[in-house]
Coordinates of C-alpha atoms in Angstrom, one line a residue:
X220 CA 78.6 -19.4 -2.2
X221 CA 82.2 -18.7 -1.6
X222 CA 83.1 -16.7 1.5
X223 CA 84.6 -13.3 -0.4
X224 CA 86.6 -12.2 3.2
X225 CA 89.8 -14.0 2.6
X226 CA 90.3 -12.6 -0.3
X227 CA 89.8 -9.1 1.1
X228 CA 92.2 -9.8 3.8
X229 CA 94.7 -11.2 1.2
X230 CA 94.2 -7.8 -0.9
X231 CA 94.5 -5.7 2.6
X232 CA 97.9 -7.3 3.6
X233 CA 99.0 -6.8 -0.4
X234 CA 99.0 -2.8 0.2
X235 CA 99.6 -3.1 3.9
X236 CA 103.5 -4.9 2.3
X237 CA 103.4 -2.4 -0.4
X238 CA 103.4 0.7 2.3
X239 CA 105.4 -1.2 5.0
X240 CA 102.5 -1.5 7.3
X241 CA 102.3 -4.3 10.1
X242 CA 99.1 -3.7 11.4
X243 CA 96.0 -2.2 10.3
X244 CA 93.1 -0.9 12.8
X245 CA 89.7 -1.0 11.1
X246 CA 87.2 0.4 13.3
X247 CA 83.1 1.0 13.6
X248 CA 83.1 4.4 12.3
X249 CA 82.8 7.9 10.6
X250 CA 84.3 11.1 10.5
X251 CA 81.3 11.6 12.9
X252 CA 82.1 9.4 15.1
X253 CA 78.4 7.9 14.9
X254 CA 77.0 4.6 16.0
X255 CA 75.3 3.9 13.2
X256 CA 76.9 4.5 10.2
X257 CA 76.1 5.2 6.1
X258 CA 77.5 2.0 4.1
X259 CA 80.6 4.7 2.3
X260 CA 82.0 4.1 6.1
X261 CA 81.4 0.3 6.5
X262 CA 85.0 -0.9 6.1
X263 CA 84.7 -3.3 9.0
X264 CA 81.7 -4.6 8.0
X265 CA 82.5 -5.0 3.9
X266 CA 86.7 -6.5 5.5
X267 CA 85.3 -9.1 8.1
X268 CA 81.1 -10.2 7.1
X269 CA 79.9 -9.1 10.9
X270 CA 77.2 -6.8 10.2
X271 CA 76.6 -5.7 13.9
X272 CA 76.7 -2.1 14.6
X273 CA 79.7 -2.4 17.5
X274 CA 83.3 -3.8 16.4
X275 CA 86.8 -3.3 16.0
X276 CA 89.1 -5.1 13.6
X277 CA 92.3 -5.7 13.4
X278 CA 94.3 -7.3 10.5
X279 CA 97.9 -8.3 11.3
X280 CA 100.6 -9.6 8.7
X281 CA 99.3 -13.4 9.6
X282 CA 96.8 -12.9 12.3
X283 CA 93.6 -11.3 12.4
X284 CA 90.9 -10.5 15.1
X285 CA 87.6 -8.6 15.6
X286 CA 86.6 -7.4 19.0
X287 CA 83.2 -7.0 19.9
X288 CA 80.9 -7.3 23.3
X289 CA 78.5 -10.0 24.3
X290 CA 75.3 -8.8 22.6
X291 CA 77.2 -10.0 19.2
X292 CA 79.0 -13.3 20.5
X293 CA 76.5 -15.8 18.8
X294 CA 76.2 -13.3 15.7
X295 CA 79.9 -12.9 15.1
X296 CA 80.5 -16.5 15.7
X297 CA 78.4 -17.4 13.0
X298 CA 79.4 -14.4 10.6
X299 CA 83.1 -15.0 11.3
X300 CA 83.3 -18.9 10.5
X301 CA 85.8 -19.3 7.5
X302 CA 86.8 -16.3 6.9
X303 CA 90.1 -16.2 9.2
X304 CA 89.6 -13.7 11.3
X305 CA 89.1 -14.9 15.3
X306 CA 86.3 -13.7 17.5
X307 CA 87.7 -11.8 20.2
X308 CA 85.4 -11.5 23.0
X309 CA 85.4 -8.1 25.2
X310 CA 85.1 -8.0 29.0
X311 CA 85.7 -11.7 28.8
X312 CA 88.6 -13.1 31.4
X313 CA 92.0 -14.0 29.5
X314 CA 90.7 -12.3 26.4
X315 CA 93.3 -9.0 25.5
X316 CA 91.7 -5.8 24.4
X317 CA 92.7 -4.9 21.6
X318 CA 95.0 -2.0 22.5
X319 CA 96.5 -4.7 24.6
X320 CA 96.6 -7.1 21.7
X321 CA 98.7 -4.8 19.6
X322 CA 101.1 -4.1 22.3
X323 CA 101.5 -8.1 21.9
X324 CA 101.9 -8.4 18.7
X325 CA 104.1 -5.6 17.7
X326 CA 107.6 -4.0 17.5
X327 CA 110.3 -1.8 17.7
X328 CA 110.0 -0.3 14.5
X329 CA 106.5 -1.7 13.5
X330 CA 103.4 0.4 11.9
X331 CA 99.9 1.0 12.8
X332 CA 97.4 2.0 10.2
X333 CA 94.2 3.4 10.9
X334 CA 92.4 5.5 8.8
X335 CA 92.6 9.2 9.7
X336 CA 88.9 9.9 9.2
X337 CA 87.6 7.1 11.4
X338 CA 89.1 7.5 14.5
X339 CA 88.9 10.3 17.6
X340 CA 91.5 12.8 18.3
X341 CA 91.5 10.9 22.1
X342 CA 92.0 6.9 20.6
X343 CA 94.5 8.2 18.3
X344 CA 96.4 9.9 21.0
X345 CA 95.8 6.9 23.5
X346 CA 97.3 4.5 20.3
X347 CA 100.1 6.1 20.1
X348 CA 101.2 6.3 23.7
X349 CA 100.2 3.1 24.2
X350 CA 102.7 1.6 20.8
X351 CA 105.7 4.2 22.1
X352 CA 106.1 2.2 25.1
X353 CA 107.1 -1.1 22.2
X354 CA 108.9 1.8 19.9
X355 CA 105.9 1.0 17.4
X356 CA 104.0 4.1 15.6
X357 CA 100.6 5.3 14.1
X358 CA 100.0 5.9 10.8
X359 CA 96.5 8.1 10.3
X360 CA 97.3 9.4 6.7
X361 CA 96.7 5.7 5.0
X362 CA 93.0 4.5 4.3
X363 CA 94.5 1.1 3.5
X364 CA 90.8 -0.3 2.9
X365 CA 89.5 2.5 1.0
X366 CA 92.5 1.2 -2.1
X367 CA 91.1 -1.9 -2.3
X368 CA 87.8 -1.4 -2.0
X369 CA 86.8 -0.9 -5.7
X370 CA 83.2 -1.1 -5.1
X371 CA 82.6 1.3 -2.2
X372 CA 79.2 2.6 -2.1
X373 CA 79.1 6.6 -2.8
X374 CA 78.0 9.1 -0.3
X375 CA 74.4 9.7 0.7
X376 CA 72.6 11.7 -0.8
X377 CA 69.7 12.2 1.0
X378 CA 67.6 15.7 1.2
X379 CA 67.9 18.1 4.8
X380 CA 64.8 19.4 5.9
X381 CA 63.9 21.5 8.6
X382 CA 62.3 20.2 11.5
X383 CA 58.3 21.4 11.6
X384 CA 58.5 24.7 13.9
X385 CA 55.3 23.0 15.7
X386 CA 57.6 20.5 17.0
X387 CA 61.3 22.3 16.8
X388 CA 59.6 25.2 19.1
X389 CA 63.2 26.3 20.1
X390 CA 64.2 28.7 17.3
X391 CA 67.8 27.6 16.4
X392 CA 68.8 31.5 17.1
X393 CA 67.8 30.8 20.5
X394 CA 69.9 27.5 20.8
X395 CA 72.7 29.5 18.8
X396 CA 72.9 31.9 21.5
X397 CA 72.9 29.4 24.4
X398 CA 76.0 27.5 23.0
X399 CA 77.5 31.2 22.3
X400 CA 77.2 31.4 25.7
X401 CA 79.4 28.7 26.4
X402 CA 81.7 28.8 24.0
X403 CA 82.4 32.6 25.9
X404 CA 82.7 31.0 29.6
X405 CA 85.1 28.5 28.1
X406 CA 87.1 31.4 26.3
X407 CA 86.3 30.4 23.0
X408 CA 86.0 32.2 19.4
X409 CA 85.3 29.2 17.3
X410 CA 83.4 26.0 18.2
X411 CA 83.7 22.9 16.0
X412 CA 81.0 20.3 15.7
X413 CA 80.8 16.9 13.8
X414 CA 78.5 14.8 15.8
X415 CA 75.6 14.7 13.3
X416 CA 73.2 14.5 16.2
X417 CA 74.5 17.9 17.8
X418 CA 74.1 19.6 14.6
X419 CA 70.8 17.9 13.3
X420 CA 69.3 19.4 17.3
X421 CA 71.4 22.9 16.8
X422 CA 70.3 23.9 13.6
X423 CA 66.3 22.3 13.9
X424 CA 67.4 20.4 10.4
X425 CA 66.6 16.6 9.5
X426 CA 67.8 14.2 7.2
X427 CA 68.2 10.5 6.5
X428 CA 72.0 10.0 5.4
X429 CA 71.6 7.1 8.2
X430 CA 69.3 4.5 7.6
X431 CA 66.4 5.0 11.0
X432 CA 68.8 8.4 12.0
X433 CA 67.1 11.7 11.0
X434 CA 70.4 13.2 10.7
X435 CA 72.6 14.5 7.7
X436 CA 76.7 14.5 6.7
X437 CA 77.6 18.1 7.8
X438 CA 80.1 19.6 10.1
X439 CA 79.3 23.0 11.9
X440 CA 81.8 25.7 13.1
X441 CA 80.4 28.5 14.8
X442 CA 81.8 31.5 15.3
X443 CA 81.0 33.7 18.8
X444 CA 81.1 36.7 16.9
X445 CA 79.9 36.0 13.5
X446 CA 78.2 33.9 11.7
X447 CA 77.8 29.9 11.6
X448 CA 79.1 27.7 8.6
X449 CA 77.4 24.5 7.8
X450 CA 79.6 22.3 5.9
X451 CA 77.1 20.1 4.1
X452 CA 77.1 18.8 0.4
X453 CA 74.6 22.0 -1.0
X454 CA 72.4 20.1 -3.3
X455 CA 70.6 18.6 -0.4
X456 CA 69.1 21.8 0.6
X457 CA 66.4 23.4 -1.5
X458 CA 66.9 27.3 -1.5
X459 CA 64.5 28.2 0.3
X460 CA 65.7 26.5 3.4
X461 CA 69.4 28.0 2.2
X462 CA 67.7 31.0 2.9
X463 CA 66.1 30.7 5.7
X464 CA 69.3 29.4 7.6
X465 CA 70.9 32.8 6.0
X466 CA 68.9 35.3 7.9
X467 CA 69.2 33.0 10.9
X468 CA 73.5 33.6 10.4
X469 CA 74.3 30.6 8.8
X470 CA 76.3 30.1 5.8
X471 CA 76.5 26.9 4.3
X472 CA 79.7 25.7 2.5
X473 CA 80.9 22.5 0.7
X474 CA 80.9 19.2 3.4
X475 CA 84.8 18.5 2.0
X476 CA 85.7 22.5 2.8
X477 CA 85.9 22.2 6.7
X478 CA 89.4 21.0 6.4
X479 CA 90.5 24.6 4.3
X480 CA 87.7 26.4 7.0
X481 CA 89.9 25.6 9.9
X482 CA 93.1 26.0 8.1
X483 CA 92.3 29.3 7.8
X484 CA 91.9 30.6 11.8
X485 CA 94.0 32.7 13.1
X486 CA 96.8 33.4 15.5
X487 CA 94.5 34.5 17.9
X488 CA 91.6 32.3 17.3
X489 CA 90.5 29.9 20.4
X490 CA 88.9 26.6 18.9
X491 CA 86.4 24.5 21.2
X492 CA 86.2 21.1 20.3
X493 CA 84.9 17.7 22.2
X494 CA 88.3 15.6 21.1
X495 CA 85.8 12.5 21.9
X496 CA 83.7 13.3 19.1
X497 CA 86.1 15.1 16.2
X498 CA 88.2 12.9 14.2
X499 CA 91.9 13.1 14.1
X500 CA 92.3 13.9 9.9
X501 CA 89.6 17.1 10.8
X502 CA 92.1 18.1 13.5
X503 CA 95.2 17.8 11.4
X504 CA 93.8 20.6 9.5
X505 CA 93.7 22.9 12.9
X506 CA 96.8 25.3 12.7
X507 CA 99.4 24.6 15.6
X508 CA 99.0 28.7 16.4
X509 CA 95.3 28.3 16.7
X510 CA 94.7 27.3 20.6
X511 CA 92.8 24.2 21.2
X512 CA 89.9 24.3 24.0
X513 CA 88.9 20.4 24.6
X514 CA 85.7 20.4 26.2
X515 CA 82.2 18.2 25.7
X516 CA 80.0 19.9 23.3
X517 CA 77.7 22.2 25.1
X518 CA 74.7 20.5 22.8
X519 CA 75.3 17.2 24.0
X520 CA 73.5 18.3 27.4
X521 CA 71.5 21.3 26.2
X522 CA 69.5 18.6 24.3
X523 CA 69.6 15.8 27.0
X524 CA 67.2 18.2 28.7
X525 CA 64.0 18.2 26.9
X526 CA 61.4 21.0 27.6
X527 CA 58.3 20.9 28.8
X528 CA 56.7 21.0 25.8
X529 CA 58.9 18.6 24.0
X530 CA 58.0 16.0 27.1
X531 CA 54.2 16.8 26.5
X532 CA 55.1 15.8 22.8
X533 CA 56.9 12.7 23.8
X534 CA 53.8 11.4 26.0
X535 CA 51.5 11.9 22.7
X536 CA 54.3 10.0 20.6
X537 CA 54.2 7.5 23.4
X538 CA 50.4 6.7 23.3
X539 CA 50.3 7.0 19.6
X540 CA 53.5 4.3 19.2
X541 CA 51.3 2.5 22.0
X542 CA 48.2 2.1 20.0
X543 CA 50.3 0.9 17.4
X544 CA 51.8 -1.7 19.1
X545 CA 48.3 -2.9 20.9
X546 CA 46.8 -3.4 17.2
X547 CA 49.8 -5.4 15.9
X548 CA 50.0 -7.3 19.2
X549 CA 46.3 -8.1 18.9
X550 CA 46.6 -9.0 15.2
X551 CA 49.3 -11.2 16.1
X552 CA 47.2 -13.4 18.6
X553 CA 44.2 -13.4 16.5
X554 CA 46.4 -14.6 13.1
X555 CA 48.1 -17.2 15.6
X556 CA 44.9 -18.5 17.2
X557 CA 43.1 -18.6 13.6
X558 CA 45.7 -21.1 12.6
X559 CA 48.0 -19.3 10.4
X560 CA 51.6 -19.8 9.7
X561 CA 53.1 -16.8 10.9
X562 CA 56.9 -15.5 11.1
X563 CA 59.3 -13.3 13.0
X564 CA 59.7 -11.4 9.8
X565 CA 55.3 -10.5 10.1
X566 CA 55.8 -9.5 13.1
X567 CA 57.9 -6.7 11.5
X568 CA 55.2 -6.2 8.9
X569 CA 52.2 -5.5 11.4
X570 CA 54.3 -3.1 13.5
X571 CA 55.4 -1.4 10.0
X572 CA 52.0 -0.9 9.2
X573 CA 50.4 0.2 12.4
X574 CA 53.3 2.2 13.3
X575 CA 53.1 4.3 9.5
X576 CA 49.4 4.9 10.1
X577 CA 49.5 6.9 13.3
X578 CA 50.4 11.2 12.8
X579 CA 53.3 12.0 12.6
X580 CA 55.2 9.2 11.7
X581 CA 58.9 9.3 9.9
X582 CA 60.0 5.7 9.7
X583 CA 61.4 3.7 12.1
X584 CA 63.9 4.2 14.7
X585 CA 66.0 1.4 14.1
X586 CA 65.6 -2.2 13.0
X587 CA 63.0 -4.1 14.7
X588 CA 64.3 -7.2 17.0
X589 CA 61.6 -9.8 17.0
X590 CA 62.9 -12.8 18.7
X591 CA 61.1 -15.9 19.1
X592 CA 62.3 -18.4 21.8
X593 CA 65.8 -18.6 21.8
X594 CA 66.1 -15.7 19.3
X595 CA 64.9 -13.7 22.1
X596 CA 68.3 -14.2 24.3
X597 CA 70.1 -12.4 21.0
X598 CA 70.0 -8.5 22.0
X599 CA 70.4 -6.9 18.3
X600 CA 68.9 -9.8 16.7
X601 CA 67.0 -9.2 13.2
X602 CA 65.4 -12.0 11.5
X603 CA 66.2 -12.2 7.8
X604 CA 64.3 -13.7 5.1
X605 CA 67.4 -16.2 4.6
X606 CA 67.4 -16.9 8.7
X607 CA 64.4 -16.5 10.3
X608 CA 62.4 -18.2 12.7
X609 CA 58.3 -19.6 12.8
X610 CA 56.0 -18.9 15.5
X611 CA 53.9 -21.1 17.3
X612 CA 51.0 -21.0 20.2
X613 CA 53.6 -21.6 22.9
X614 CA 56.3 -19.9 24.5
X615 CA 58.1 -16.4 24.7
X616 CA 58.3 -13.5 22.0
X617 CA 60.5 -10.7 22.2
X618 CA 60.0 -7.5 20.1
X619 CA 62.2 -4.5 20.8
X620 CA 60.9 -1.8 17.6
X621 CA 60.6 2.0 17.9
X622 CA 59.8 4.7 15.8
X623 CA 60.4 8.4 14.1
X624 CA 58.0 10.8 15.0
X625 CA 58.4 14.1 14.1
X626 CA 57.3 14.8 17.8
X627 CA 59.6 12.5 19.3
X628 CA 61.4 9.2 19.6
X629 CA 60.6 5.7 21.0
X630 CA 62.3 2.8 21.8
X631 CA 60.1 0.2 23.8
X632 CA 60.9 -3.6 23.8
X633 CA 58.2 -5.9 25.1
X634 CA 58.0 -9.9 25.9
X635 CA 54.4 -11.9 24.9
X636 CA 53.6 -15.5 25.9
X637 CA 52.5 -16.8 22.5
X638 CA 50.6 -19.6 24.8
X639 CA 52.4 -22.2 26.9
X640 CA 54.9 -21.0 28.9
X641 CA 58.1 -23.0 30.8
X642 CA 58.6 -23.1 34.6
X643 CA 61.9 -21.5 33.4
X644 CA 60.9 -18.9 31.2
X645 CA 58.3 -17.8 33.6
X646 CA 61.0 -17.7 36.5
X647 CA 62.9 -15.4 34.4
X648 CA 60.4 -12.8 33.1
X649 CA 59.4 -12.7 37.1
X650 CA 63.0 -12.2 38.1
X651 CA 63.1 -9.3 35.0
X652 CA 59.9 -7.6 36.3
X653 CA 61.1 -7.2 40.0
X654 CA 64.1 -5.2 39.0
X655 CA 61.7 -3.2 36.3
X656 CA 59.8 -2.8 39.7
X657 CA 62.6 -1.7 41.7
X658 CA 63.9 0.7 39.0
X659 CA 60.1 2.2 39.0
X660 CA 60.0 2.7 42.4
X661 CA 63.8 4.5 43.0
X662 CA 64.0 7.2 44.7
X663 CA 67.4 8.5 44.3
X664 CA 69.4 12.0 45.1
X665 CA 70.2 14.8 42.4
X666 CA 73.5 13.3 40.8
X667 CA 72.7 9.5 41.1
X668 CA 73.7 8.4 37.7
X669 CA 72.4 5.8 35.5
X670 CA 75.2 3.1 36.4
X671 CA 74.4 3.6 40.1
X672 CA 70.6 3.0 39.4
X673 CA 71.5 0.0 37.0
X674 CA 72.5 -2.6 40.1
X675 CA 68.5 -2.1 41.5
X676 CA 67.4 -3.8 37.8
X677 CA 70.2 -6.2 38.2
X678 CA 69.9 -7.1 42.1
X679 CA 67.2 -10.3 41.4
X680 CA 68.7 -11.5 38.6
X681 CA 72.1 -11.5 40.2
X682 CA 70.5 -13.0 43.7
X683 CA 69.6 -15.9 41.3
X684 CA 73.3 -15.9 40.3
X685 CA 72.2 -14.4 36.7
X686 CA 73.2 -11.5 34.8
X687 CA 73.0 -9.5 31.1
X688 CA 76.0 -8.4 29.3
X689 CA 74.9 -5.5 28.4
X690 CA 73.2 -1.5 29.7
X691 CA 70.1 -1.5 31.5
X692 CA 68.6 2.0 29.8
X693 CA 69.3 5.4 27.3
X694 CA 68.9 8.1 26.5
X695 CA 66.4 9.1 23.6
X696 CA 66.8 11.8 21.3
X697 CA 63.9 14.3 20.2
X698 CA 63.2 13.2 16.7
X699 CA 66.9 12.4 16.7
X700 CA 68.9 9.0 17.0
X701 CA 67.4 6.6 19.0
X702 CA 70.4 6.5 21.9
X703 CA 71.2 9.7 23.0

């Protein structure tokens, strides 16, 4: 089958000539800034064939590069063969970032394109500083790989519920009023939101406009004195629910409006935003008289910090995603020792259907990574039925699976010895459990933060001169994405 990527890149540099363009910037994302993304915002992916969830591209007149970190290395290798674009590996020695690389590779004179609705309101400012120093410029206002991408998939369409109030148990007046609260310390009138996350948590809604997400397309602007607008596309909410978000103050509006929304504050109007999280073609819509408060939104940690009764609902999730996991396990060993020809893809299968049998249940919480044997050294690895590996009665078996609950989240990856184990392997799954040991037994001051507490997981691995390229630990949302 012919590799289709050249000519993409060929088409790409056609209109990059046609507009005078030397450089365009294609990275992993939304206008919500989200890890995981709805295929209408997988330019990356559809320009360069590496389907893994972290990347940046970057497509010069006669060079081309994608950057990405070490969970994707043997991924992107493979993906990226043929199709002229160069692995770039991040956090690798002698190996340029790729704000670095542009400062290379361009001019006095020379343009940047990125596309206005994909990139924050703090990278867009960083990209420009950085290309002033070589007289070079940024370009936000040209979605160079939306013109040539004839086939681009349409916007989800998904329905918005609202979370069950047994499960939700803050009202989202009561969250409305805590962020209020902010919003005045801070001096605000106005408070922007477009993290899908933050808005999915504020307003106790649910959706599935990202595939293992229970989130929706909508931005939020809420007023401190007045009422909320939810900028979501309206037939995804049934009226009912329209109405019940009325007589909790919120007004819902067209998804494409929030542009004319903000265009509309006033002189005297104070706008919080998290500039980290707001794209820069939303904030070209802000008025320059309209004062700009850039702040974290309060959500982000108001959320972070579960409740008692949400943890209570979390351990039930826990020991229901638990039983799930002992049945397919056990299923697994009996198949295996009866003889059968088994797969990394089954392994999939009995989780899915354990998993979708206990209360509760959405769907999973993102793609399950079963990894046999070397497989298992691949951190986002997901077995396909065109690459896929067989299972045996010997050696090691990675799963890392999760799922949606609508009483909580899980994420839990676990290693099982299929039968015969190596000296090596079993060396390293020691090495692994002393600094799951160490981590368990921390006792550390209000404060510590995760990177501090990350070395104590790392500290046998590293005594064996070892290491992983990539976090220890996350955060989990509440019914809600599954890093937080």
């Amino acid at each position: 089958m012919n590799n289709p990527i050249p000519a993409r890149l060929a088409a790409l540099r056609a209109v990059m000539h046609q507009h005078g363009v030397a450089a365009v910037l294609v990275p992993s994302a939304d206008p919500h800034l989200s890890e995981y993304l709805p295929a209408h915002w997988a330019a990356r992916e559809w320009l360069s064939g590496f389907t893994g969830s972290a990347g940046t591209l970057i497509v010069g007149r006669d060079q081309a590069g994608l950057w990405t970190d070490s969970r994707y290395f043997a991924q992107a290798e493979q993906q990226l063969a043929g199709s002229g674009i160069s692995l770039m590996k991040l956090r690798v020695p002698h190996t340029p970032e790729h704000l670095e690389w542009l400062q290379q590779h361009l001019g006095q004179g020379d343009v940047l394109a990125v596309a206005g609705d994909s990139v924050a309101i703090t990278t867009c400012r960083d990209l420009e500083c950085r290309l002033a120093t070589i007289g070079a410029s940024v370009r936000t206002d040209l979605d160079l790989p939306g013109m040539i991408w004839a086939e681009r998939p349409a916007l989800p369409l998904a329905p918005v519920f609202a979370h069950d109030p047994a499960y939700a148990l803050t009202p989202r007046a009561d969250k409305l009023r805590r962020v209020r609260q902010a919003m005045r310390k801070l001096g605000a009138t106005h408070h922007l939101l477009s993290s899908l996350d933050d808005i999915a948590w504020l307003t106790n809604l649910r959706g599935s406009d990202v595939e293992c997400n229970p989130v929706f397309l909508a931005h939020l602007l809420v007023a401190a004195e007045g009422r909320v607008v939810l900028f979501v596309d309206r037939a995804k909410l049934h009226d009912a629910l329209v109405a019940e978000l009325a007589a909790d103050g919120i007004d819902v509006a067209p998804y494409a409006t929030i542009t004319h929304a903000l265009g509309d504050l006033a002189a005297d109007d104070k706008l919080l935003l998290d500039s980290g999280r707001v794209v820069s073609a939303i904030a070209a819509a802000i008025p320059a008289h309209a004062a700009r408060i850039e702040a974290a939104n309060p959500s982000t940690a108001f959320k972070a910090i579960k409740t008692a009764t949400e943890l209570d609902h979390i351990r039930e999730v826990m020991r229901h995603d638990g039983v799930a996991l002992v049945r397919a396990f056990r299923e697994l060993e009996e198949r295996l020792a009866a003889g059968e020809s088994l797969t990394e893809l089954d392994v999939d299968t009995l989780l899915h259907r354990q998993r979708s049998a206990q209360p509760g249940w959405i769907g999973e919480s993102f793609a399950t990574i079963a990894g046999y044997l070397a497989n298992g050294a691949l951190p986002h690895y997901r077995a396909t039925p065109e690459a896929h590996s067989a299972l045996q009665r010997k050696g090691l078996l990675l799963v890392d699976s999760g799922g949606q609950y609508l009483g909580g989240t899980t994420d839990i990856t676990r290693v099982l010895a299929l039968g015969e184990t190596t000296a090596e392997q079993r060396r390293d799954a020691t090495l692994v459990m002393k600094g799951m040991i160490a981590l368990s037994r921390a006792r550390f001051p209000k404060g510590a933060s995760g990177p501090q507490l990350d070395a104590l997981a790392r500290a046998p691995l590293w005594a064996s001169g070892m290491d992983y390229g990539h976090g220890t630990g996350h955060g989990v949302g509440y019914f809600l994405n599954v890093h937080e």
